[in-house]
XYZ file of C-alpha atoms in Angstrom:
214
model
C -5.568 -26.080 6.416
C -4.728 -23.057 7.763
C -2.045 -23.446 10.761
C -4.932 -23.082 13.443
C -6.974 -26.223 11.376
C -9.321 -24.476 9.915
C -10.261 -25.474 6.013
C -10.538 -22.665 3.638
C -11.480 -22.916 0.129
C -9.418 -21.087 -2.904
C -10.477 -21.119 -6.381
C -7.649 -21.960 -8.753
C -7.414 -21.455 -12.784
C -3.988 -22.574 -13.700
C -2.160 -20.193 -15.682
C -0.781 -20.519 -19.069
C 2.977 -20.857 -19.615
C 4.978 -17.160 -19.372
C 1.795 -15.606 -17.199
C 1.612 -14.582 -13.866
C -0.799 -15.370 -11.224
C -3.386 -13.353 -8.983
C -3.679 -14.169 -5.839
C -6.697 -12.408 -4.879
C -8.152 -11.487 -1.202
C -11.920 -10.387 -1.481
C -13.732 -7.604 0.417
C -15.972 -8.061 3.490
C -18.964 -10.285 2.996
C -18.178 -10.850 -0.673
C -18.118 -14.708 -2.024
C -16.311 -16.014 -5.053
C -19.706 -17.144 -6.488
C -20.459 -13.394 -6.900
C -17.152 -12.995 -9.073
C -17.336 -15.176 -11.302
C -17.613 -12.547 -14.134
C -14.357 -10.603 -12.851
C -12.432 -13.764 -12.293
C -13.426 -14.650 -16.128
C -12.064 -11.108 -17.125
C -8.898 -11.340 -14.883
C -7.625 -14.980 -16.632
C -9.166 -14.436 -20.065
C -5.233 -13.410 -21.098
C -4.095 -16.605 -19.635
C -3.423 -15.012 -16.142
C -3.791 -17.825 -13.486
C -5.946 -17.227 -10.295
C -6.281 -18.376 -6.387
C -9.348 -16.393 -5.041
C -9.754 -17.213 -1.217
C -12.692 -17.358 0.556
C -11.861 -16.315 4.142
C -12.785 -18.614 7.261
C -16.436 -18.001 8.061
C -17.515 -17.358 4.595
C -19.032 -19.596 1.766
C -17.240 -23.257 1.964
C -14.645 -22.043 4.478
C -15.084 -22.777 8.389
C -14.363 -20.803 11.466
C -15.029 -17.477 12.330
C -13.085 -14.541 10.783
C -10.581 -12.432 12.893
C -7.779 -9.862 11.864
C -5.330 -12.796 12.953
C -7.502 -15.399 11.243
C -7.614 -13.855 8.125
C -4.224 -13.444 8.300
C -3.562 -17.131 8.594
C -6.093 -18.027 6.103
C -3.968 -15.573 3.988
C -0.771 -17.665 4.637
C -2.466 -21.173 3.623
C -3.313 -19.533 0.394
C -0.069 -18.312 -0.181
C 1.246 -21.232 0.835
C -0.794 -23.142 -1.977
C 0.155 -20.438 -4.469
C 4.215 -20.681 -4.008
C 4.133 -24.248 -4.019
C 2.931 -23.975 -7.624
C 4.408 -20.900 -9.085
C 7.196 -18.999 -8.539
C 7.388 -15.976 -5.959
C 8.239 -13.439 -9.144
C 5.206 -14.612 -10.537
C 2.768 -13.850 -7.820
C 0.610 -10.878 -7.820
C -1.465 -10.464 -4.619
C -4.444 -8.418 -5.546
C -6.609 -7.239 -2.302
C -10.051 -5.669 -2.959
C -11.494 -3.436 0.292
C -11.185 -5.063 3.306
C -8.589 -7.327 1.318
C -6.367 -5.074 0.849
C -5.161 -5.125 4.263
C -4.792 -9.009 4.100
C -2.966 -8.090 1.193
C -0.445 -5.605 2.444
C 0.401 -7.818 5.668
C 1.174 -10.527 3.029
C 3.201 -9.008 0.970
C 5.393 -7.262 4.002
C 6.118 -10.492 5.147
C 6.200 -12.947 1.574
C 8.053 -12.222 -1.314
C 5.958 -11.932 -4.275
C 6.205 -10.054 -7.526
C 3.978 -7.416 -7.495
C 1.026 -5.923 -5.041
C -2.717 -4.492 -6.239
C -5.032 -2.522 -3.913
C -7.849 -2.133 -5.101
C -9.722 0.838 -3.122
C -7.344 0.490 -0.166
C -7.837 2.144 3.512
C -4.743 2.777 6.158
C -6.322 1.170 8.863
C -9.679 -0.591 9.867
C -10.376 2.045 12.608
C -10.582 4.570 9.754
C -13.169 2.645 8.185
C -15.233 0.785 10.745
C -18.379 3.008 10.179
C -18.380 2.064 6.782
C -17.839 -1.173 6.797
C -20.029 -1.933 10.092
C -22.783 -1.597 7.744
C -21.711 -5.009 6.494
C -21.720 -8.428 7.878
C -19.465 -10.296 9.253
C -17.761 -7.354 10.882
C -17.413 -7.989 14.737
C -14.017 -8.621 14.354
C -12.823 -5.183 13.247
C -10.787 -3.436 16.292
C -9.497 -0.626 16.561
C -5.597 -1.605 16.150
C -6.718 -4.198 13.248
C -5.547 -3.999 9.734
C -2.801 -1.459 10.085
C -1.661 -1.460 6.253
C -0.456 2.281 6.990
C 2.112 0.564 9.605
C 2.688 -2.294 7.126
C 2.968 -0.982 3.558
C 6.695 0.270 4.492
C 7.859 -3.129 4.543
C 6.656 -3.851 1.119
C 9.166 -4.000 -1.454
C 7.422 -5.343 -4.760
C 6.266 -3.019 -7.384
C 2.616 -1.567 -6.503
C -0.450 -0.112 -7.926
C -3.567 1.298 -6.283
C -6.386 1.853 -7.932
C -9.330 4.142 -6.314
C -12.348 5.611 -7.068
C -12.997 9.420 -7.199
C -16.660 8.824 -5.311
C -16.555 5.835 -3.334
C -18.357 6.485 -0.697
C -17.774 3.257 1.311
C -13.968 3.903 1.513
C -12.655 7.337 0.752
C -9.902 8.122 -1.772
C -8.577 9.982 0.496
C -7.339 6.773 2.512
C -5.803 5.063 -0.374
C -3.857 8.535 -1.532
C -2.468 8.105 2.376
C -1.349 4.828 1.926
C 0.312 5.536 -1.034
C 1.868 8.180 0.522
C 3.278 5.932 2.829
C 4.515 3.422 0.372
C 8.056 3.025 -1.395
C 8.692 3.261 -4.939
C 8.644 1.570 -7.408
C 4.505 2.660 -7.389
C 1.437 3.857 -9.268
C -1.575 5.391 -8.020
C -4.573 5.179 -10.696
C -7.888 7.520 -9.578
C -10.940 6.844 -11.540
C -12.785 9.876 -12.007
C -16.727 8.920 -11.075
C -15.998 5.714 -9.682
C -17.229 4.202 -6.770
C -16.430 1.528 -4.476
C -17.464 -1.762 -6.053
C -17.474 -0.732 -9.827
C -13.852 0.189 -10.737
C -14.517 -2.805 -13.630
C -16.678 -0.279 -15.525
C -14.007 1.956 -15.679
C -11.459 -0.059 -16.516
C -9.840 -1.844 -13.765
C -9.071 -4.932 -15.171
C -7.215 -3.661 -17.993
C -5.040 -1.270 -15.736
C -4.298 -4.099 -13.724
C -3.246 -5.968 -16.780
C -0.816 -3.580 -18.117
C 0.976 -3.258 -14.848
C 0.792 -7.193 -14.196
C 2.422 -7.349 -17.933
C 4.894 -4.621 -17.516
C 8.573 -5.539 -17.184
C 10.169 -4.567 -14.003
C 12.850 -1.984 -14.737
């Protein structure tokens, strides 16, 4: 339950001993049931998963807004941090969810941050995202990852497809330039917006998650 009384759904796959847990923030119009194969691959090595279904999405009450989604993220983080040490929490945002993940990582302690197909602000990608529903809540000053990412202290991995036609890779590169070290940018030649698993995204993320902090 969020601080404003909405009930949001999370899917929880417990981490095996010694493994991290991924706190996953999906894209716009993304339903968890459609990501079962991806989640299975994410957790196949014992990594845990807490996947959030935003307000207004399947199983969750309320209407989406930036503030609402950030409250959903806070509730999901509270659920996760009650069960796992902060240094073992890996926030992973995809597409719209990268803005949620950056906002959370700027305010809460986490172990690592993964951004898949990120943007600098909602205004930059509004034209592309307005093809999907529900997007009426995207305002000009919403999800300013460009203003928040400098407050992130956790190690960062950005993954982006070179041929992403929804959120151009230039936005990911721009956000990367604004972020502090330690950081990595992985470009997938030929990769699009929603197919990076076919190019090795899960394996790339796993190496990053399992790398010892130096």
